[in-house]
Amino acid sequence: AQRVTQPEKLLSVFKGAPVELKCNYSYSGSPELFWYVQYSRQRLQLLLRHISRESIKGFTADLNKGETSFHLKKPFAQEEDSAMYYCALSGGGYSTLTFGKGTMLLVSP
Amino acid sequence: DADVTQTPRNRITKTGKRIMLECSQTKGHDRMYWYRQDPGLGLRLIYYSFDVKDINKGEISDGYSVSRQAQAKFSLSLESAIPNQTALYFCATSDSPNFEQFFGPGTRLTVL
């Protein structure tokens, strides 16, 4: 079975502070990991996925297979980063996405 | 992303009523999904379909049914709605599980 854990329901930081949203997973094979974001009154959208190794809107995430983690990081938070962030895992093939429960990020001025 | 649309956007209904939520997509994707979003519980998969002839139960399918009328259309039905089905429902599409899922705007359903 695949499982995604996001231990923080809410993360509140000040503008300019570093941000790290934690994600841990449980999966016996080689997973594909994703971060999705949902801004207020907008639909869920892909932020980044580990296979692309991109930096999107200043966010990065590194897959650590030893620690089974895929934490999302940004060195300097902006107010427009305030949103709900979901970590998700796919086992590939005919599997589906399993989402974590989400972390609400609030960036205060 | 206007390529995935959901109707209705909001619906208030009473316990015991039959409700249908519709999803349409113009992305040409074979795979379609229905999720519900509840505060503190994240997104949970209700049903999914990998092509027109394929329907699969997700994590929380009890009390729900689906119909894949065409590649572009995937409907979710609540045969007899109950209050704990009050939630935000999302439809999504993808080319494959490892590719991006594109979400609709959501349907807010309230069951009184």
PDB file of C-alpha atoms in Angstrom:
ATOM      1  CA  ALA A   1       0.000   0.000   0.000  1.00  0.00           C
ATOM      2  CA  GLN A   2       1.143   3.530  -0.668  1.00  0.00           C
ATOM      3  CA  ARG A   3       0.819   6.282   1.878  1.00  0.00           C
ATOM      4  CA  VAL A   4       1.773   9.957   2.037  1.00  0.00           C
ATOM      5  CA  THR A   5       2.180  11.820   5.315  1.00  0.00           C
ATOM      6  CA  GLN A   6       2.270  15.576   5.680  1.00  0.00           C
ATOM      7  CA  PRO A   7       2.776  16.120   9.410  1.00  0.00           C
ATOM      8  CA  GLU A   8       1.889  19.813   9.505  1.00  0.00           C
ATOM      9  CA  LYS A   9      -1.676  21.000   8.917  1.00  0.00           C
ATOM     10  CA  LEU A  10      -0.601  24.620   9.068  1.00  0.00           C
ATOM     11  CA  LEU A  11       2.711  26.377   8.596  1.00  0.00           C
ATOM     12  CA  SER A  12       2.846  30.081   9.317  1.00  0.00           C
ATOM     13  CA  VAL A  13       5.927  32.153   8.423  1.00  0.00           C
ATOM     14  CA  PHE A  14       6.866  35.750   7.775  1.00  0.00           C
ATOM     15  CA  LYS A  15       7.706  37.107   4.367  1.00  0.00           C
ATOM     16  CA  GLY A  16      11.349  36.488   3.534  1.00  0.00           C
ATOM     17  CA  ALA A  17      11.705  33.541   5.897  1.00  0.00           C
ATOM     18  CA  PRO A  18      12.719  30.095   4.629  1.00  0.00           C
ATOM     19  CA  VAL A  19       9.987  27.546   4.158  1.00  0.00           C
ATOM     20  CA  GLU A  20      10.062  23.770   4.346  1.00  0.00           C
ATOM     21  CA  LEU A  21       6.893  21.741   3.922  1.00  0.00           C
ATOM     22  CA  LYS A  22       7.463  18.171   4.965  1.00  0.00           C
ATOM     23  CA  CYS A  23       6.352  15.079   3.094  1.00  0.00           C
ATOM     24  CA  ASN A  24       7.118  11.483   3.953  1.00  0.00           C
ATOM     25  CA  TYR A  25       5.939   8.486   1.989  1.00  0.00           C
ATOM     26  CA  SER A  26       5.566   4.769   2.283  1.00  0.00           C
ATOM     27  CA  TYR A  27       5.884   2.679  -0.864  1.00  0.00           C
ATOM     28  CA  SER A  28       7.658  -0.568  -1.588  1.00  0.00           C
ATOM     29  CA  GLY A  29       8.676   0.203  -5.163  1.00  0.00           C
ATOM     30  CA  SER A  30      10.126   3.218  -6.949  1.00  0.00           C
ATOM     31  CA  PRO A  31       7.660   6.066  -6.512  1.00  0.00           C
ATOM     32  CA  GLU A  32       6.971   9.140  -8.552  1.00  0.00           C
ATOM     33  CA  LEU A  33       6.495  12.133  -6.243  1.00  0.00           C
ATOM     34  CA  PHE A  34       4.635  15.358  -6.893  1.00  0.00           C
ATOM     35  CA  TRP A  35       3.707  18.599  -5.172  1.00  0.00           C
ATOM     36  CA  TYR A  36       0.344  20.143  -6.025  1.00  0.00           C
ATOM     37  CA  VAL A  37      -0.792  23.591  -4.914  1.00  0.00           C
ATOM     38  CA  GLN A  38      -4.233  25.096  -4.451  1.00  0.00           C
ATOM     39  CA  TYR A  39      -4.403  28.879  -4.209  1.00  0.00           C
ATOM     40  CA  SER A  40      -7.479  30.483  -2.714  1.00  0.00           C
ATOM     41  CA  ARG A  41     -10.523  30.033  -4.968  1.00  0.00           C
ATOM     42  CA  GLN A  42      -8.456  28.304  -7.629  1.00  0.00           C
ATOM     43  CA  ARG A  43      -8.273  24.728  -8.765  1.00  0.00           C
ATOM     44  CA  LEU A  44      -5.527  22.330  -7.768  1.00  0.00           C
ATOM     45  CA  GLN A  45      -2.485  22.513 -10.032  1.00  0.00           C
ATOM     46  CA  LEU A  46       0.848  20.800 -10.330  1.00  0.00           C
ATOM     47  CA  LEU A  47       3.735  22.697  -8.750  1.00  0.00           C
ATOM     48  CA  LEU A  48       6.564  20.301  -9.436  1.00  0.00           C
ATOM     49  CA  ARG A  49       7.513  16.632  -9.733  1.00  0.00           C
ATOM     50  CA  HIS A  50      10.724  15.001  -8.722  1.00  0.00           C
ATOM     51  CA  ILE A  51      11.615  13.504 -12.111  1.00  0.00           C
ATOM     52  CA  SER A  52      11.819  16.950 -13.714  1.00  0.00           C
ATOM     53  CA  ARG A  53      14.164  18.330 -11.033  1.00  0.00           C
ATOM     54  CA  GLU A  54      12.854  21.819 -11.737  1.00  0.00           C
ATOM     55  CA  SER A  55      12.583  24.884  -9.577  1.00  0.00           C
ATOM     56  CA  ILE A  56       9.123  26.382  -9.898  1.00  0.00           C
ATOM     57  CA  LYS A  57       8.309  29.780  -8.349  1.00  0.00           C
ATOM     58  CA  GLY A  58      11.497  29.385  -6.300  1.00  0.00           C
ATOM     59  CA  PHE A  59      10.382  26.046  -4.823  1.00  0.00           C
ATOM     60  CA  THR A  60      12.496  22.903  -4.987  1.00  0.00           C
ATOM     61  CA  ALA A  61      12.009  19.384  -3.699  1.00  0.00           C
ATOM     62  CA  ASP A  62      14.507  16.573  -3.482  1.00  0.00           C
ATOM     63  CA  LEU A  63      13.544  12.933  -3.288  1.00  0.00           C
ATOM     64  CA  ASN A  64      15.427  11.247  -0.447  1.00  0.00           C
ATOM     65  CA  LYS A  65      14.852   7.519  -0.810  1.00  0.00           C
ATOM     66  CA  GLY A  66      16.801   6.719   2.346  1.00  0.00           C
ATOM     67  CA  GLU A  67      14.548   8.872   4.475  1.00  0.00           C
ATOM     68  CA  THR A  68      11.508   8.311   2.204  1.00  0.00           C
ATOM     69  CA  SER A  69      10.937  12.037   2.083  1.00  0.00           C
ATOM     70  CA  PHE A  70      10.133  14.663  -0.532  1.00  0.00           C
ATOM     71  CA  HIS A  71      10.181  17.954   1.354  1.00  0.00           C
ATOM     72  CA  LEU A  72       9.285  21.181  -0.442  1.00  0.00           C
ATOM     73  CA  LYS A  73      11.606  24.109   0.174  1.00  0.00           C
ATOM     74  CA  LYS A  74      11.861  27.775  -0.652  1.00  0.00           C
ATOM     75  CA  PRO A  75      14.607  30.020   0.706  1.00  0.00           C
ATOM     76  CA  PHE A  76      12.543  33.220   0.912  1.00  0.00           C
ATOM     77  CA  ALA A  77       8.765  32.990   1.265  1.00  0.00           C
ATOM     78  CA  GLN A  78       6.490  35.501  -0.459  1.00  0.00           C
ATOM     79  CA  GLU A  79       2.935  36.471   0.490  1.00  0.00           C
ATOM     80  CA  GLU A  80       1.660  35.037  -2.797  1.00  0.00           C
ATOM     81  CA  ASP A  81       2.955  31.619  -1.718  1.00  0.00           C
ATOM     82  CA  SER A  82       0.091  31.375   0.765  1.00  0.00           C
ATOM     83  CA  ALA A  83      -1.902  28.330  -0.331  1.00  0.00           C
ATOM     84  CA  MET A  84      -2.701  24.702   0.422  1.00  0.00           C
ATOM     85  CA  TYR A  85       0.080  22.347  -0.616  1.00  0.00           C
ATOM     86  CA  TYR A  86      -0.414  18.646  -1.270  1.00  0.00           C
ATOM     87  CA  CYS A  87       2.269  16.027  -1.641  1.00  0.00           C
ATOM     88  CA  ALA A  88       1.279  13.101  -3.868  1.00  0.00           C
ATOM     89  CA  LEU A  89       2.734   9.752  -4.854  1.00  0.00           C
ATOM     90  CA  SER A  90       2.254   7.497  -7.851  1.00  0.00           C
ATOM     91  CA  GLY A  91       3.482   3.961  -8.209  1.00  0.00           C
ATOM     92  CA  GLY A  92       3.416   4.233 -11.981  1.00  0.00           C
ATOM     93  CA  GLY A  93       1.840   1.868 -14.448  1.00  0.00           C
ATOM     94  CA  TYR A  94      -1.832   1.431 -13.646  1.00  0.00           C
ATOM     95  CA  SER A  95      -1.628   2.908 -10.157  1.00  0.00           C
ATOM     96  CA  THR A  96      -3.256   6.157  -9.096  1.00  0.00           C
ATOM     97  CA  LEU A  97      -2.133   9.233  -7.209  1.00  0.00           C
ATOM     98  CA  THR A  98      -2.239   9.094  -3.430  1.00  0.00           C
ATOM     99  CA  PHE A  99      -2.412  12.511  -1.803  1.00  0.00           C
ATOM    100  CA  GLY A 100      -1.318  13.600   1.629  1.00  0.00           C
ATOM    101  CA  LYS A 101      -3.749  15.539   3.813  1.00  0.00           C
ATOM    102  CA  GLY A 102      -2.199  18.827   2.846  1.00  0.00           C
ATOM    103  CA  THR A 103      -0.365  21.668   4.573  1.00  0.00           C
ATOM    104  CA  MET A 104      -1.742  25.196   4.596  1.00  0.00           C
ATOM    105  CA  LEU A 105       1.085  27.711   4.196  1.00  0.00           C
ATOM    106  CA  LEU A 106       0.385  31.226   5.454  1.00  0.00           C
ATOM    107  CA  VAL A 107       2.965  33.899   4.687  1.00  0.00           C
ATOM    108  CA  SER A 108       2.487  37.080   6.681  1.00  0.00           C
ATOM    109  CA  PRO A 109       3.887  40.496   5.728  1.00  0.00           C
TER     110      PRO A 109
ATOM    111  CA  ASP B   1      -7.734  25.348 -16.689  1.00  0.00           C
ATOM    112  CA  ALA B   2     -10.925  25.640 -18.728  1.00  0.00           C
ATOM    113  CA  ASP B   3     -10.146  22.328 -20.426  1.00  0.00           C
ATOM    114  CA  VAL B   4     -11.736  20.477 -17.502  1.00  0.00           C
ATOM    115  CA  THR B   5     -15.194  21.654 -16.538  1.00  0.00           C
ATOM    116  CA  GLN B   6     -17.612  20.543 -13.850  1.00  0.00           C
ATOM    117  CA  THR B   7     -21.329  21.092 -13.459  1.00  0.00           C
ATOM    118  CA  PRO B   8     -22.922  22.197 -11.275  1.00  0.00           C
ATOM    119  CA  ARG B   9     -20.447  24.355  -9.367  1.00  0.00           C
ATOM    120  CA  ASN B  10     -22.615  24.460  -6.281  1.00  0.00           C
ATOM    121  CA  ARG B  11     -25.485  22.249  -5.203  1.00  0.00           C
ATOM    122  CA  ILE B  12     -27.588  22.037  -2.089  1.00  0.00           C
ATOM    123  CA  THR B  13     -29.774  18.980  -1.742  1.00  0.00           C
ATOM    124  CA  LYS B  14     -31.648  16.965   0.858  1.00  0.00           C
ATOM    125  CA  THR B  15     -30.934  13.611   2.407  1.00  0.00           C
ATOM    126  CA  GLY B  16     -32.125  10.754   0.213  1.00  0.00           C
ATOM    127  CA  LYS B  17     -32.063  12.645  -3.073  1.00  0.00           C
ATOM    128  CA  ARG B  18     -30.212  11.346  -6.129  1.00  0.00           C
ATOM    129  CA  ILE B  19     -27.521  13.688  -7.369  1.00  0.00           C
ATOM    130  CA  MET B  20     -25.355  13.634 -10.476  1.00  0.00           C
ATOM    131  CA  LEU B  21     -22.151  15.618 -10.854  1.00  0.00           C
ATOM    132  CA  GLU B  22     -20.759  15.950 -14.340  1.00  0.00           C
ATOM    133  CA  CYS B  23     -17.254  16.376 -15.657  1.00  0.00           C
ATOM    134  CA  SER B  24     -16.191  17.161 -19.204  1.00  0.00           C
ATOM    135  CA  GLN B  25     -12.732  17.563 -20.676  1.00  0.00           C
ATOM    136  CA  THR B  26     -11.326  18.743 -23.977  1.00  0.00           C
ATOM    137  CA  LYS B  27      -7.749  17.642 -23.288  1.00  0.00           C
ATOM    138  CA  GLY B  28      -8.138  14.302 -25.073  1.00  0.00           C
ATOM    139  CA  HIS B  29      -6.952  12.392 -22.025  1.00  0.00           C
ATOM    140  CA  ASP B  30      -7.970   8.780 -21.510  1.00  0.00           C
ATOM    141  CA  ARG B  31      -7.743   8.810 -17.724  1.00  0.00           C
ATOM    142  CA  MET B  32     -10.334  10.516 -15.553  1.00  0.00           C
ATOM    143  CA  TYR B  33     -10.753  10.654 -11.776  1.00  0.00           C
ATOM    144  CA  TRP B  34     -13.215  11.749  -9.123  1.00  0.00           C
ATOM    145  CA  TYR B  35     -11.963  12.980  -5.743  1.00  0.00           C
ATOM    146  CA  ARG B  36     -13.579  14.491  -2.708  1.00  0.00           C
ATOM    147  CA  GLN B  37     -11.846  17.087  -0.574  1.00  0.00           C
ATOM    148  CA  ASP B  38     -12.630  17.456   3.111  1.00  0.00           C
ATOM    149  CA  PRO B  39     -10.897  19.786   5.581  1.00  0.00           C
ATOM    150  CA  GLY B  40      -8.120  17.909   7.345  1.00  0.00           C
ATOM    151  CA  LEU B  41      -8.510  14.848   5.145  1.00  0.00           C
ATOM    152  CA  GLY B  42      -7.035  16.089   1.892  1.00  0.00           C
ATOM    153  CA  LEU B  43      -8.097  14.569  -1.412  1.00  0.00           C
ATOM    154  CA  ARG B  44      -9.450  11.062  -1.476  1.00  0.00           C
ATOM    155  CA  LEU B  45     -10.075   9.077  -4.622  1.00  0.00           C
ATOM    156  CA  ILE B  46     -13.653   7.938  -5.198  1.00  0.00           C
ATOM    157  CA  TYR B  47     -13.560   6.341  -8.651  1.00  0.00           C
ATOM    158  CA  TYR B  48     -11.272   6.369 -11.658  1.00  0.00           C
ATOM    159  CA  SER B  49     -11.376   5.336 -15.272  1.00  0.00           C
ATOM    160  CA  PHE B  50      -8.382   4.599 -17.488  1.00  0.00           C
ATOM    161  CA  ASP B  51     -10.471   4.476 -20.661  1.00  0.00           C
ATOM    162  CA  VAL B  52     -14.101   4.395 -21.736  1.00  0.00           C
ATOM    163  CA  LYS B  53     -14.529   0.695 -20.945  1.00  0.00           C
ATOM    164  CA  ASP B  54     -12.629   0.792 -17.664  1.00  0.00           C
ATOM    165  CA  ILE B  55     -14.109   1.784 -14.293  1.00  0.00           C
ATOM    166  CA  ASN B  56     -12.381   1.229 -10.959  1.00  0.00           C
ATOM    167  CA  LYS B  57     -13.261   1.881  -7.345  1.00  0.00           C
ATOM    168  CA  GLY B  58     -11.054   4.176  -5.377  1.00  0.00           C
ATOM    169  CA  GLU B  59     -10.436   4.543  -1.681  1.00  0.00           C
ATOM    170  CA  ILE B  60     -13.949   5.687  -0.755  1.00  0.00           C
ATOM    171  CA  SER B  61     -16.431   4.418  -3.365  1.00  0.00           C
ATOM    172  CA  ASP B  62     -19.262   3.375  -1.022  1.00  0.00           C
ATOM    173  CA  GLY B  63     -22.382   5.421  -1.679  1.00  0.00           C
ATOM    174  CA  TYR B  64     -21.168   6.581  -5.084  1.00  0.00           C
ATOM    175  CA  SER B  65     -21.379   5.323  -8.655  1.00  0.00           C
ATOM    176  CA  VAL B  66     -19.918   6.597 -11.923  1.00  0.00           C
ATOM    177  CA  SER B  67     -20.553   6.510 -15.627  1.00  0.00           C
ATOM    178  CA  ARG B  68     -18.001   7.079 -18.391  1.00  0.00           C
ATOM    179  CA  GLN B  69     -20.264   8.142 -21.225  1.00  0.00           C
ATOM    180  CA  ALA B  70     -17.421   9.003 -23.602  1.00  0.00           C
ATOM    181  CA  GLN B  71     -13.729   9.719 -23.494  1.00  0.00           C
ATOM    182  CA  ALA B  72     -14.567  13.307 -22.612  1.00  0.00           C
ATOM    183  CA  LYS B  73     -17.287  12.729 -19.999  1.00  0.00           C
ATOM    184  CA  PHE B  74     -17.215  11.142 -16.561  1.00  0.00           C
ATOM    185  CA  SER B  75     -20.185  11.516 -14.219  1.00  0.00           C
ATOM    186  CA  LEU B  76     -20.405  10.869 -10.503  1.00  0.00           C
ATOM    187  CA  SER B  77     -23.722   9.906  -8.913  1.00  0.00           C
ATOM    188  CA  LEU B  78     -24.876   9.823  -5.338  1.00  0.00           C
ATOM    189  CA  GLU B  79     -27.823   7.421  -5.402  1.00  0.00           C
ATOM    190  CA  SER B  80     -29.190   8.512  -2.032  1.00  0.00           C
ATOM    191  CA  ALA B  81     -27.320  11.466  -0.646  1.00  0.00           C
ATOM    192  CA  ILE B  82     -26.456  11.646   3.043  1.00  0.00           C
ATOM    193  CA  PRO B  83     -25.082  14.582   5.075  1.00  0.00           C
ATOM    194  CA  ASN B  84     -21.559  13.158   5.417  1.00  0.00           C
ATOM    195  CA  GLN B  85     -21.258  13.366   1.637  1.00  0.00           C
ATOM    196  CA  THR B  86     -21.145  17.124   2.025  1.00  0.00           C
ATOM    197  CA  ALA B  87     -17.769  18.019   0.497  1.00  0.00           C
ATOM    198  CA  LEU B  88     -15.929  19.629  -2.382  1.00  0.00           C
ATOM    199  CA  TYR B  89     -15.757  17.259  -5.340  1.00  0.00           C
ATOM    200  CA  PHE B  90     -13.047  17.438  -7.962  1.00  0.00           C
ATOM    201  CA  CYS B  91     -12.732  15.793 -11.332  1.00  0.00           C
ATOM    202  CA  ALA B  92      -9.277  15.344 -12.869  1.00  0.00           C
ATOM    203  CA  THR B  93      -7.750  13.999 -16.068  1.00  0.00           C
ATOM    204  CA  SER B  94      -4.329  12.744 -17.092  1.00  0.00           C
ATOM    205  CA  ASP B  95      -2.460  11.007 -19.850  1.00  0.00           C
ATOM    206  CA  SER B  96      -0.859   8.572 -17.426  1.00  0.00           C
ATOM    207  CA  PRO B  97      -0.377   8.258 -13.654  1.00  0.00           C
ATOM    208  CA  ASN B  98       3.107   9.684 -13.834  1.00  0.00           C
ATOM    209  CA  PHE B  99       2.053  12.739 -15.741  1.00  0.00           C
ATOM    210  CA  GLU B 100       0.321  15.822 -14.498  1.00  0.00           C
ATOM    211  CA  GLN B 101      -3.310  15.551 -13.443  1.00  0.00           C
ATOM    212  CA  PHE B 102      -5.454  18.461 -14.567  1.00  0.00           C
ATOM    213  CA  PHE B 103      -8.217  19.369 -12.173  1.00  0.00           C
ATOM    214  CA  GLY B 104     -11.616  20.870 -12.688  1.00  0.00           C
ATOM    215  CA  PRO B 105     -12.843  23.839 -10.644  1.00  0.00           C
ATOM    216  CA  GLY B 106     -14.731  21.658  -8.182  1.00  0.00           C
ATOM    217  CA  THR B 107     -18.365  21.191  -7.177  1.00  0.00           C
ATOM    218  CA  ARG B 108     -19.378  22.219  -3.691  1.00  0.00           C
ATOM    219  CA  LEU B 109     -22.103  19.825  -2.557  1.00  0.00           C
ATOM    220  CA  THR B 110     -24.129  20.315   0.587  1.00  0.00           C
ATOM    221  CA  VAL B 111     -26.482  17.590   1.771  1.00  0.00           C
ATOM    222  CA  LEU B 112     -28.983  18.745   4.364  1.00  0.00           C
TER     223      LEU B 112
END
